[in-house]
Amino acid sequence: MKTPARTRSTAAPADREAAIVAAARTIAETEGWSAVTVRRLAAAIGYSQPVLYQHFPRGRPEIIAAVARSGFAQLEELVAGADDPDALAQTARAYLAFAREHAGLYTAMFEMPSLNRFASAQTPPELRRGFDALVAVLGRGPGADTRAELFWSMLHGVAVLERDGRLPAAQREERIAEIARLFS
């Protein structure tokens, strides 16, 4: 009978990487990022630490970057395609809900040091597509990237301030309506 580690180590590299990222996300969401270590991940998924380093040679920072990229892909799906008159408010609502419901993931995406580079030639495609989804909601044209940066910055600020109890949740819809009005 094979051990779980041997069974899993025969998986395709992409499957192993996906398992590592999924385990990191789960641990971060339930216990926080301080609990996400290479040793802990190896134990959680039944791989040896060297197997994790084969996929993520830079260790934990590279795993965090991969988790963040998975979050940007998920966020893109939530904000892409809003094209009705209430698209800005829908996008703001989806963004803020994502930040609340996936606090550990959101932290990896926007608050932890990251190997992912923003606004450069090295920007990973998941980040670029997520940003482009915001640009599309706001409308293309002169200054579109700057408007998207400001929209994103405003949403991020609201998400963090709400999370930390500095903005009352009861006024969320009022804030969303005002943000949508400002960017209309």
CSV table of C-alpha atoms in Angstrom, one decimal, residues 48-153:
chain,number,residue,atom,x,y,z
A,48,SER,CA,8.3,16.6,1.8
A,49,GLN,CA,9.7,20.1,2.2
A,50,PRO,CA,12.1,19.5,-0.8
A,51,VAL,CA,9.1,18.9,-3.0
A,52,LEU,CA,7.7,22.3,-2.1
A,53,TYR,CA,11.0,23.9,-2.8
A,54,GLN,CA,11.1,22.2,-6.2
A,55,HIS,CA,8.0,24.1,-7.1
A,56,PHE,CA,8.7,27.2,-5.1
A,57,PRO,CA,12.5,27.6,-4.9
A,58,ARG,CA,12.2,30.9,-3.0
A,59,GLY,CA,10.1,29.3,-0.4
A,60,ARG,CA,7.3,31.0,1.5
A,61,PRO,CA,7.6,34.4,-0.3
A,62,GLU,CA,7.1,32.6,-3.6
A,63,ILE,CA,4.1,30.7,-2.2
A,64,ILE,CA,2.5,33.9,-1.0
A,65,ALA,CA,3.0,35.4,-4.4
A,66,ALA,CA,1.3,32.4,-6.0
A,67,VAL,CA,-1.6,32.6,-3.5
A,68,ALA,CA,-1.9,36.3,-4.3
A,69,ARG,CA,-2.1,35.6,-8.1
A,70,SER,CA,-4.8,33.1,-7.5
A,71,GLY,CA,-6.7,35.8,-5.6
A,72,PHE,CA,-6.3,38.3,-8.4
A,73,ALA,CA,-7.8,35.7,-10.8
A,74,GLN,CA,-10.7,35.2,-8.5
A,75,LEU,CA,-11.3,38.9,-8.0
A,76,GLU,CA,-11.1,39.5,-11.8
A,77,GLU,CA,-14.0,37.0,-12.2
A,78,LEU,CA,-16.1,38.9,-9.7
A,79,VAL,CA,-15.6,42.4,-11.2
A,80,ALA,CA,-15.4,41.5,-14.9
A,81,GLY,CA,-18.4,41.8,-17.0
A,82,ALA,CA,-20.4,44.3,-15.0
A,83,ASP,CA,-21.9,46.4,-17.8
A,84,ASP,CA,-25.2,47.7,-16.6
A,85,PRO,CA,-25.9,51.2,-15.3
A,86,ASP,CA,-25.1,50.0,-11.8
A,87,ALA,CA,-21.7,48.5,-12.8
A,88,LEU,CA,-19.6,50.8,-10.6
A,89,ALA,CA,-21.7,50.0,-7.5
A,90,GLN,CA,-21.8,46.3,-8.3
A,91,THR,CA,-18.0,46.3,-8.7
A,92,ALA,CA,-17.4,48.1,-5.4
A,93,ARG,CA,-19.8,45.8,-3.6
A,94,ALA,CA,-18.1,42.7,-5.1
A,95,TYR,CA,-14.7,44.0,-4.2
A,96,LEU,CA,-15.6,44.8,-0.6
A,97,ALA,CA,-17.4,41.5,-0.2
A,98,PHE,CA,-14.3,39.7,-1.5
A,99,ALA,CA,-12.0,41.6,1.0
A,100,ARG,CA,-14.4,40.6,3.9
A,101,GLU,CA,-14.9,37.0,2.9
A,102,HIS,CA,-11.3,36.2,2.0
A,103,ALA,CA,-9.3,38.3,4.6
A,104,GLY,CA,-6.2,36.1,4.5
A,105,LEU,CA,-6.2,36.0,0.7
A,106,TYR,CA,-6.8,39.7,0.5
A,107,THR,CA,-3.9,40.3,2.9
A,108,ALA,CA,-1.5,38.3,0.6
A,109,MET,CA,-2.7,40.3,-2.4
A,110,PHE,CA,-2.5,43.8,-1.0
A,111,GLU,CA,-0.8,44.0,2.3
A,112,MET,CA,2.1,41.6,2.6
A,113,PRO,CA,5.5,42.1,0.9
A,114,SER,CA,5.2,40.4,-2.5
A,115,LEU,CA,7.4,39.1,-5.2
A,116,ASN,CA,4.6,40.1,-7.6
A,117,ARG,CA,5.3,43.3,-9.4
A,118,PHE,CA,2.6,45.8,-10.1
A,119,ALA,CA,2.6,48.3,-13.1
A,120,SER,CA,5.7,47.0,-14.7
A,121,ALA,CA,6.8,44.7,-17.5
A,122,GLN,CA,7.1,41.9,-14.9
A,123,THR,CA,3.5,42.2,-13.8
A,124,PRO,CA,1.9,38.7,-13.8
A,125,PRO,CA,-1.0,38.3,-16.2
A,126,GLU,CA,-3.4,37.6,-13.3
A,127,LEU,CA,-2.7,41.0,-11.8
A,128,ARG,CA,-2.9,42.8,-15.2
A,129,ARG,CA,-6.2,41.1,-16.0
A,130,GLY,CA,-7.6,42.1,-12.6
A,131,PHE,CA,-6.6,45.7,-13.1
A,132,ASP,CA,-7.9,45.7,-16.7
A,133,ALA,CA,-11.3,44.5,-15.4
A,134,LEU,CA,-11.4,47.7,-13.2
A,135,VAL,CA,-10.4,49.8,-16.2
A,136,ALA,CA,-13.2,48.2,-18.3
A,137,VAL,CA,-15.9,49.0,-15.6
A,138,LEU,CA,-14.7,52.6,-15.4
A,139,GLY,CA,-14.5,53.0,-19.2
A,140,ARG,CA,-11.5,53.3,-21.4
A,141,GLY,CA,-10.1,56.6,-22.7
A,142,PRO,CA,-7.7,59.3,-21.5
A,143,GLY,CA,-6.6,58.8,-18.0
A,144,ALA,CA,-8.3,55.4,-17.7
A,145,ASP,CA,-5.5,53.7,-15.8
A,146,THR,CA,-5.2,56.6,-13.4
A,147,ARG,CA,-9.0,56.5,-12.7
A,148,ALA,CA,-8.8,52.7,-12.2
A,149,GLU,CA,-5.8,53.2,-9.7
A,150,LEU,CA,-7.8,55.8,-7.8
A,151,PHE,CA,-11.0,53.6,-7.8
A,152,TRP,CA,-9.0,50.6,-6.6
A,153,SER,CA,-7.2,52.7,-4.0
